[in-house]
Short mmCIF file of N, CA and C in Angstrom, two decimals:
data_model
loop_
_atom_site.label_atom_id
_atom_site.label_comp_id
_atom_site.label_asym_id
_atom_site.label_seq_id
_atom_site.Cartn_x
_atom_site.Cartn_y
_atom_site.Cartn_z
N MET H 1 0.86 -1.28 -0.19
CA MET H 1 -0.01 -0.06 0.02
C MET H 1 0.90 1.19 -0.01
N MET H 2 2.02 1.33 0.71
CA MET H 2 2.79 2.52 0.80
C MET H 2 3.36 2.65 -0.55
N THR H 3 3.89 1.61 -1.30
CA THR H 3 4.52 1.84 -2.47
C THR H 3 3.44 2.50 -3.56
N TRP H 4 1.97 1.94 -3.48
CA TRP H 4 1.17 2.76 -4.24
C TRP H 4 0.94 4.14 -3.98
N LEU H 5 0.98 4.48 -2.48
CA LEU H 5 0.76 5.86 -2.18
C LEU H 5 1.96 6.61 -2.66
N ALA H 6 3.13 6.27 -2.31
CA ALA H 6 4.25 6.94 -2.68
C ALA H 6 4.42 7.18 -4.30
N LYS H 7 3.88 6.32 -4.97
CA LYS H 7 3.96 6.46 -6.54
C LYS H 7 2.64 7.47 -6.98
N THR H 8 1.63 7.33 -6.16
CA THR H 8 0.48 8.33 -6.36
C THR H 8 0.87 9.69 -6.11
N ILE H 9 1.50 9.92 -4.93
CA ILE H 9 2.12 11.07 -4.61
C ILE H 9 2.98 11.89 -5.52
N ARG H 10 3.98 10.98 -5.99
CA ARG H 10 5.01 11.29 -6.99
C ARG H 10 4.27 11.80 -8.24
N SER H 11 3.43 11.07 -8.80
CA SER H 11 2.61 11.25 -9.85
C SER H 11 1.74 12.66 -9.83
N GLU H 12 1.06 12.82 -8.75
CA GLU H 12 0.50 14.12 -8.59
C GLU H 12 1.24 15.24 -8.43
N ARG H 13 2.36 15.06 -7.90
CA ARG H 13 3.39 16.16 -7.75
C ARG H 13 3.98 16.48 -9.07
N ARG H 14 4.18 15.61 -9.89
CA ARG H 14 4.70 15.80 -11.24
C ARG H 14 3.72 16.51 -12.05
N ALA H 15 2.24 15.98 -11.99
CA ALA H 15 1.44 16.54 -12.68
C ALA H 15 1.11 17.97 -12.35
N LEU H 16 1.18 18.45 -11.17
CA LEU H 16 1.07 19.99 -10.61
C LEU H 16 2.35 20.69 -11.08
N GLU H 17 3.64 19.99 -11.09
CA GLU H 17 4.76 20.71 -11.71
C GLU H 17 4.49 21.03 -13.06
N ARG H 18 4.08 20.03 -13.94
CA ARG H 18 3.73 20.33 -15.24
C ARG H 18 2.84 21.37 -15.49
N ALA H 19 1.78 21.29 -14.86
CA ALA H 19 0.74 22.30 -14.93
C ALA H 19 1.38 23.72 -14.74
N ARG H 20 2.13 23.80 -13.53
CA ARG H 20 2.75 25.08 -13.21
C ARG H 20 3.65 25.54 -14.35
N ARG H 21 4.43 24.68 -14.92
CA ARG H 21 5.52 25.08 -15.85
C ARG H 21 4.67 25.58 -17.13
N ARG H 22 3.64 24.90 -17.52
CA ARG H 22 2.79 25.41 -18.72
C ARG H 22 2.22 26.54 -18.48
N PHE H 23 1.68 26.92 -17.35
CA PHE H 23 1.07 28.25 -17.03
C PHE H 23 2.24 29.44 -17.12
N ILE H 24 3.27 29.06 -16.51
CA ILE H 24 4.35 30.02 -16.49
C ILE H 24 4.86 30.28 -17.96
N ALA H 25 4.98 29.22 -18.72
CA ALA H 25 5.46 29.48 -20.14
C ALA H 25 4.40 30.32 -20.91
N LYS H 26 3.41 30.03 -20.83
CA LYS H 26 2.18 30.67 -21.55
C LYS H 26 0.82 30.82 -20.71
N PRO H 27 0.73 31.85 -20.11
CA PRO H 27 -0.46 31.87 -18.95
C PRO H 27 -1.73 32.13 -19.75
N SER H 28 -2.72 31.34 -19.56
CA SER H 28 -3.96 31.58 -20.24
C SER H 28 -5.04 31.04 -19.07
N GLU H 29 -6.13 31.43 -19.50
CA GLU H 29 -7.32 30.88 -18.52
C GLU H 29 -7.58 29.37 -18.40
N LYS H 30 -7.07 28.66 -19.39
CA LYS H 30 -7.33 27.28 -19.40
C LYS H 30 -6.08 26.73 -18.47
N ARG H 31 -5.08 27.31 -18.73
CA ARG H 31 -3.89 26.79 -17.96
C ARG H 31 -3.99 27.18 -16.47
N LEU H 32 -4.54 28.25 -16.26
CA LEU H 32 -4.76 28.65 -14.80
C LEU H 32 -5.80 27.60 -14.16
N HIS H 33 -6.73 27.39 -15.04
CA HIS H 33 -7.67 26.37 -14.36
C HIS H 33 -7.07 24.85 -14.30
N GLU H 34 -6.15 24.57 -15.07
CA GLU H 34 -5.24 23.44 -14.88
C GLU H 34 -4.50 23.49 -13.74
N VAL H 35 -3.75 24.59 -13.57
CA VAL H 35 -3.06 24.55 -12.11
C VAL H 35 -3.90 24.44 -11.01
N ARG H 36 -5.02 25.14 -10.97
CA ARG H 36 -5.98 25.18 -9.85
C ARG H 36 -6.64 23.70 -9.64
N THR H 37 -6.99 23.18 -10.62
CA THR H 37 -7.62 21.79 -10.47
C THR H 37 -6.63 20.69 -10.18
N THR H 38 -5.57 20.60 -10.69
CA THR H 38 -4.58 19.64 -10.41
C THR H 38 -4.16 19.98 -8.80
N GLY H 39 -3.82 21.21 -8.45
CA GLY H 39 -3.52 21.58 -7.10
C GLY H 39 -4.67 20.86 -6.16
N ARG H 40 -5.85 21.38 -6.52
CA ARG H 40 -6.94 20.83 -5.53
C ARG H 40 -6.94 19.51 -5.46
N ARG H 41 -6.78 18.78 -6.50
CA ARG H 41 -6.70 17.19 -6.45
C ARG H 41 -5.64 16.80 -5.56
N PHE H 42 -4.48 17.19 -5.89
CA PHE H 42 -3.23 16.92 -4.99
C PHE H 42 -3.40 17.36 -3.53
N ARG H 43 -4.02 18.48 -3.15
CA ARG H 43 -4.25 18.91 -1.97
C ARG H 43 -5.28 17.87 -1.30
N SER H 44 -6.14 17.51 -1.88
CA SER H 44 -7.19 16.69 -1.22
C SER H 44 -6.43 15.36 -1.04
N LEU H 45 -5.57 14.79 -1.93
CA LEU H 45 -4.96 13.39 -1.63
C LEU H 45 -3.98 13.70 -0.46
N LEU H 46 -3.33 14.71 -0.41
CA LEU H 46 -2.36 14.96 0.86
C LEU H 46 -3.17 14.95 2.10
N GLU H 47 -4.18 15.67 2.13
CA GLU H 47 -4.86 15.78 3.31
C GLU H 47 -5.77 14.39 3.64
N ASP H 48 -6.19 13.70 2.73
CA ASP H 48 -6.70 12.37 2.91
C ASP H 48 -5.74 11.33 3.58
N VAL H 49 -4.46 11.46 3.11
CA VAL H 49 -3.40 10.49 3.55
C VAL H 49 -2.45 11.00 4.61
N ALA H 50 -2.71 12.03 5.17
CA ALA H 50 -1.95 12.86 6.16
C ALA H 50 -1.37 11.93 7.15
N GLU H 51 -2.19 10.96 7.68
CA GLU H 51 -1.60 10.02 8.74
C GLU H 51 -0.75 8.96 8.44
N LEU H 52 -0.95 8.57 7.11
CA LEU H 52 -0.22 7.52 6.48
C LEU H 52 1.16 8.18 5.90
N ALA H 53 1.01 9.18 5.35
CA ALA H 53 2.26 9.67 4.72
C ALA H 53 2.39 11.37 5.14
N PRO H 54 2.78 11.59 6.18
CA PRO H 54 2.65 13.11 6.46
C PRO H 54 3.57 13.86 5.73
N SER H 55 3.16 14.93 5.15
CA SER H 55 3.98 15.88 4.17
C SER H 55 3.41 17.29 4.43
N ALA H 56 3.51 17.79 5.52
CA ALA H 56 2.96 19.04 6.01
C ALA H 56 3.53 20.26 5.14
N ARG H 57 4.93 20.15 4.98
CA ARG H 57 5.46 21.35 4.08
C ARG H 57 5.05 21.28 2.67
N LEU H 58 4.88 20.12 2.11
CA LEU H 58 4.37 20.00 0.75
C LEU H 58 2.79 20.36 0.76
N LEU H 59 2.14 19.95 1.55
CA LEU H 59 0.67 20.43 1.63
C LEU H 59 0.63 21.99 1.84
N ARG H 60 1.52 22.61 2.57
CA ARG H 60 1.54 24.15 2.75
C ARG H 60 1.84 24.75 1.39
N ARG H 61 2.76 24.00 0.70
CA ARG H 61 3.40 24.69 -0.65
C ARG H 61 2.03 24.68 -1.64
N VAL H 62 1.37 23.47 -1.66
CA VAL H 62 0.23 23.35 -2.49
C VAL H 62 -0.96 24.53 -2.20
N LYS H 63 -0.97 24.50 -1.00
CA LYS H 63 -2.08 25.71 -0.49
C LYS H 63 -1.74 27.08 -0.97
N ARG H 64 -0.30 27.33 -0.90
CA ARG H 64 0.19 28.62 -1.22
C ARG H 64 0.00 28.88 -2.67
N ALA H 65 0.22 27.74 -3.63
CA ALA H 65 -0.16 27.68 -4.97
C ALA H 65 -1.35 28.16 -5.33
N ALA H 66 -2.40 27.52 -4.58
CA ALA H 66 -3.89 27.76 -4.77
C ALA H 66 -4.21 29.39 -4.22
N ALA H 67 -3.57 29.84 -3.41
CA ALA H 67 -3.75 31.12 -2.86
C ALA H 67 -3.02 32.14 -4.01
N ALA H 68 -2.05 31.64 -4.49
CA ALA H 68 -1.48 32.56 -5.47
C ALA H 68 -2.23 32.73 -6.71
N THR H 69 -3.19 31.83 -7.05
CA THR H 69 -3.90 32.00 -8.26
C THR H 69 -5.43 32.34 -8.06
N ASP H 70 -5.84 32.45 -6.60
CA ASP H 70 -7.20 32.91 -6.50
C ASP H 70 -7.78 34.40 -7.05
N ALA H 71 -6.80 35.31 -6.82
CA ALA H 71 -7.23 36.62 -7.47
C ALA H 71 -7.60 36.66 -9.00
N ALA H 72 -6.51 35.87 -9.72
CA ALA H 72 -6.65 35.65 -11.22
C ALA H 72 -7.76 34.92 -11.52
N ARG H 73 -8.20 33.94 -11.00
CA ARG H 73 -9.32 33.13 -11.23
C ARG H 73 -10.58 33.97 -10.86
N ASP H 74 -10.51 34.69 -9.72
CA ASP H 74 -11.69 35.49 -9.41
C ASP H 74 -12.05 36.53 -10.61
N ALA H 75 -10.83 37.19 -10.88
CA ALA H 75 -11.13 38.18 -11.79
C ALA H 75 -11.60 37.70 -13.17
N THR H 76 -11.27 36.47 -13.48
CA THR H 76 -11.59 35.95 -14.80
C THR H 76 -13.23 35.55 -14.73
N ILE H 77 -13.52 34.85 -13.60
CA ILE H 77 -15.00 34.48 -13.25
C ILE H 77 -15.79 35.77 -13.43
N ILE H 78 -15.38 36.89 -12.84
CA ILE H 78 -16.24 38.23 -12.70
C ILE H 78 -16.36 38.65 -14.15
N LEU H 79 -15.18 38.80 -14.77
CA LEU H 79 -15.23 39.27 -16.06
C LEU H 79 -16.22 38.47 -16.93
N ARG H 80 -16.02 37.13 -17.05
CA ARG H 80 -16.84 36.39 -17.91
C ARG H 80 -18.40 36.54 -17.60
N LEU H 81 -18.66 36.59 -16.25
CA LEU H 81 -19.91 36.77 -15.75
C LEU H 81 -20.63 38.08 -16.40
N LEU H 82 -19.85 39.21 -16.22
CA LEU H 82 -20.30 40.35 -16.73
C LEU H 82 -20.29 40.40 -18.19
N GLN H 83 -19.53 39.90 -18.88
CA GLN H 83 -19.56 39.74 -20.27
C GLN H 83 -20.92 39.12 -20.88
N THR H 84 -21.11 38.05 -20.19
CA THR H 84 -22.35 37.29 -20.58
C THR H 84 -23.58 37.83 -20.13
N SER H 85 -23.72 38.81 -19.12
CA SER H 85 -24.86 39.22 -18.61
C SER H 85 -25.22 40.61 -18.98
N VAL H 86 -24.18 41.30 -19.76
CA VAL H 86 -24.67 42.71 -20.31
C VAL H 86 -25.43 42.66 -21.32
N ASP H 87 -26.54 43.44 -21.37
CA ASP H 87 -27.35 43.74 -22.36
C ASP H 87 -26.82 44.52 -23.49
N PRO H 88 -27.03 44.25 -24.82
CA PRO H 88 -26.45 45.09 -25.82
C PRO H 88 -26.69 46.60 -25.62
N SER H 89 -27.87 46.91 -25.03
CA SER H 89 -28.38 48.28 -24.71
C SER H 89 -27.36 49.01 -23.63
N GLU H 90 -26.82 48.03 -22.79
CA GLU H 90 -26.03 48.64 -21.55
C GLU H 90 -24.67 48.52 -21.87
N LEU H 91 -24.17 48.04 -23.15
CA LEU H 91 -22.82 47.84 -23.68
C LEU H 91 -22.00 49.33 -23.39
N LEU H 92 -22.57 50.31 -23.75
CA LEU H 92 -21.77 51.67 -23.69
C LEU H 92 -21.47 52.14 -22.35
N VAL H 93 -22.31 51.71 -21.44
CA VAL H 93 -22.09 52.10 -19.95
C VAL H 93 -21.22 51.05 -19.34
N ALA H 94 -21.35 49.84 -19.75
CA ALA H 94 -20.44 48.66 -19.25
C ALA H 94 -19.04 48.52 -19.75
N THR H 95 -18.92 49.28 -20.77
CA THR H 95 -17.58 49.26 -21.46
C THR H 95 -16.37 49.51 -20.49
N PRO H 96 -16.34 50.77 -19.85
CA PRO H 96 -15.34 51.05 -18.93
C PRO H 96 -15.02 50.13 -17.74
N LEU H 97 -16.16 49.51 -17.28
CA LEU H 97 -16.03 48.55 -16.33
C LEU H 97 -15.56 47.37 -16.80
N LEU H 98 -15.83 46.91 -18.20
CA LEU H 98 -15.23 45.73 -18.60
C LEU H 98 -13.72 45.87 -18.96
N ARG H 99 -13.35 47.18 -19.32
CA ARG H 99 -11.91 47.39 -19.49
C ARG H 99 -11.07 47.32 -18.29
N GLU H 100 -11.75 47.86 -17.25
CA GLU H 100 -11.10 47.83 -15.84
C GLU H 100 -10.93 46.51 -15.45
N LEU H 101 -12.05 45.55 -15.59
CA LEU H 101 -12.01 44.10 -15.18
C LEU H 101 -10.82 43.53 -16.19
N ARG H 102 -10.75 43.67 -17.39
CA ARG H 102 -9.73 43.00 -18.03
C ARG H 102 -8.29 43.37 -17.59
N ARG H 103 -8.12 44.62 -17.25
CA ARG H 103 -6.75 45.17 -16.56
C ARG H 103 -6.64 44.39 -15.40
N HIS H 104 -7.58 44.40 -14.52
CA HIS H 104 -7.45 43.54 -13.08
C HIS H 104 -7.11 42.21 -13.58
N GLU H 105 -7.76 41.45 -14.46
CA GLU H 105 -7.54 40.11 -14.72
C GLU H 105 -5.96 39.96 -15.25
N ALA H 106 -5.58 40.90 -16.00
CA ALA H 106 -4.26 40.59 -16.54
C ALA H 106 -3.21 40.95 -15.49
N LEU H 107 -3.39 41.83 -14.59
CA LEU H 107 -2.49 42.26 -13.49
C LEU H 107 -2.39 40.89 -12.59
N ALA H 108 -3.64 40.45 -12.12
CA ALA H 108 -3.61 39.31 -11.33
C ALA H 108 -3.07 38.06 -11.83
N THR H 109 -3.11 37.88 -13.18
CA THR H 109 -2.55 36.72 -13.86
C THR H 109 -1.02 36.98 -13.70
N ARG H 110 -0.58 38.06 -14.07
CA ARG H 110 0.94 38.36 -14.03
C ARG H 110 1.48 38.11 -12.47
N ARG H 111 0.71 38.63 -11.52
CA ARG H 111 1.02 38.20 -10.16
C ARG H 111 1.08 36.73 -10.01
N ALA H 112 0.14 35.93 -10.47
CA ALA H 112 0.15 34.60 -10.10
C ALA H 112 1.19 33.94 -10.68
N ARG H 113 1.43 34.30 -12.07
CA ARG H 113 2.79 33.68 -12.78
C ARG H 113 3.96 34.09 -11.97
N LYS H 114 4.17 35.29 -11.32
CA LYS H 114 5.36 35.63 -10.64
C LYS H 114 5.37 34.87 -9.37
N GLN H 115 4.37 34.71 -8.71
CA GLN H 115 4.56 33.72 -7.56
C GLN H 115 4.78 32.20 -7.97
N LEU H 116 4.07 31.90 -8.89
CA LEU H 116 4.25 30.43 -9.27
C LEU H 116 5.65 30.06 -9.72
N ARG H 117 6.20 31.12 -10.28
CA ARG H 117 7.58 30.99 -10.80
C ARG H 117 8.72 30.53 -9.72
N ARG H 118 8.45 31.05 -8.48
CA ARG H 118 9.30 30.88 -7.31
C ARG H 118 8.83 29.50 -6.58
N MET H 119 7.81 28.71 -7.04
CA MET H 119 7.59 27.46 -6.36
C MET H 119 7.92 26.42 -7.34
N ARG H 120 8.21 25.16 -6.42
CA ARG H 120 8.52 24.10 -7.32
C ARG H 120 7.85 22.91 -6.54
N PHE H 121 7.47 22.01 -7.38
CA PHE H 121 6.84 20.68 -6.88
C PHE H 121 7.43 19.42 -7.17
N ALA H 122 8.47 19.37 -8.17
CA ALA H 122 9.05 18.23 -8.68
C ALA H 122 10.09 17.91 -7.58
N SER H 123 10.19 16.62 -7.38
CA SER H 123 11.14 16.13 -6.17
C SER H 123 12.51 15.99 -6.86
#
């Protein structure tokens, strides 16, 4: 069982590292989502097996990666929601807000990229 667990942890760790590297190389909404979902899956695994294979430092790093991407994901979701809910008759009024949200999304994505650059998950 421990061999399976060690292999699974290594595999999830490599998957998160690959997702992190892809996002850093070319940030996109899809790649941000990949980092977040891969990290969430890995965090759940580490929390579920904490008594069998304690790795508190690694768990903290995974949580920090999620926190680093929160603002970028929030900005993306808010922007998409507004884009899909604005009535064409309101577009003129909404345009400055949409522009500001795009700017905020770009800034949050750059910050996430900068923070993720400093993190490593490969062993």
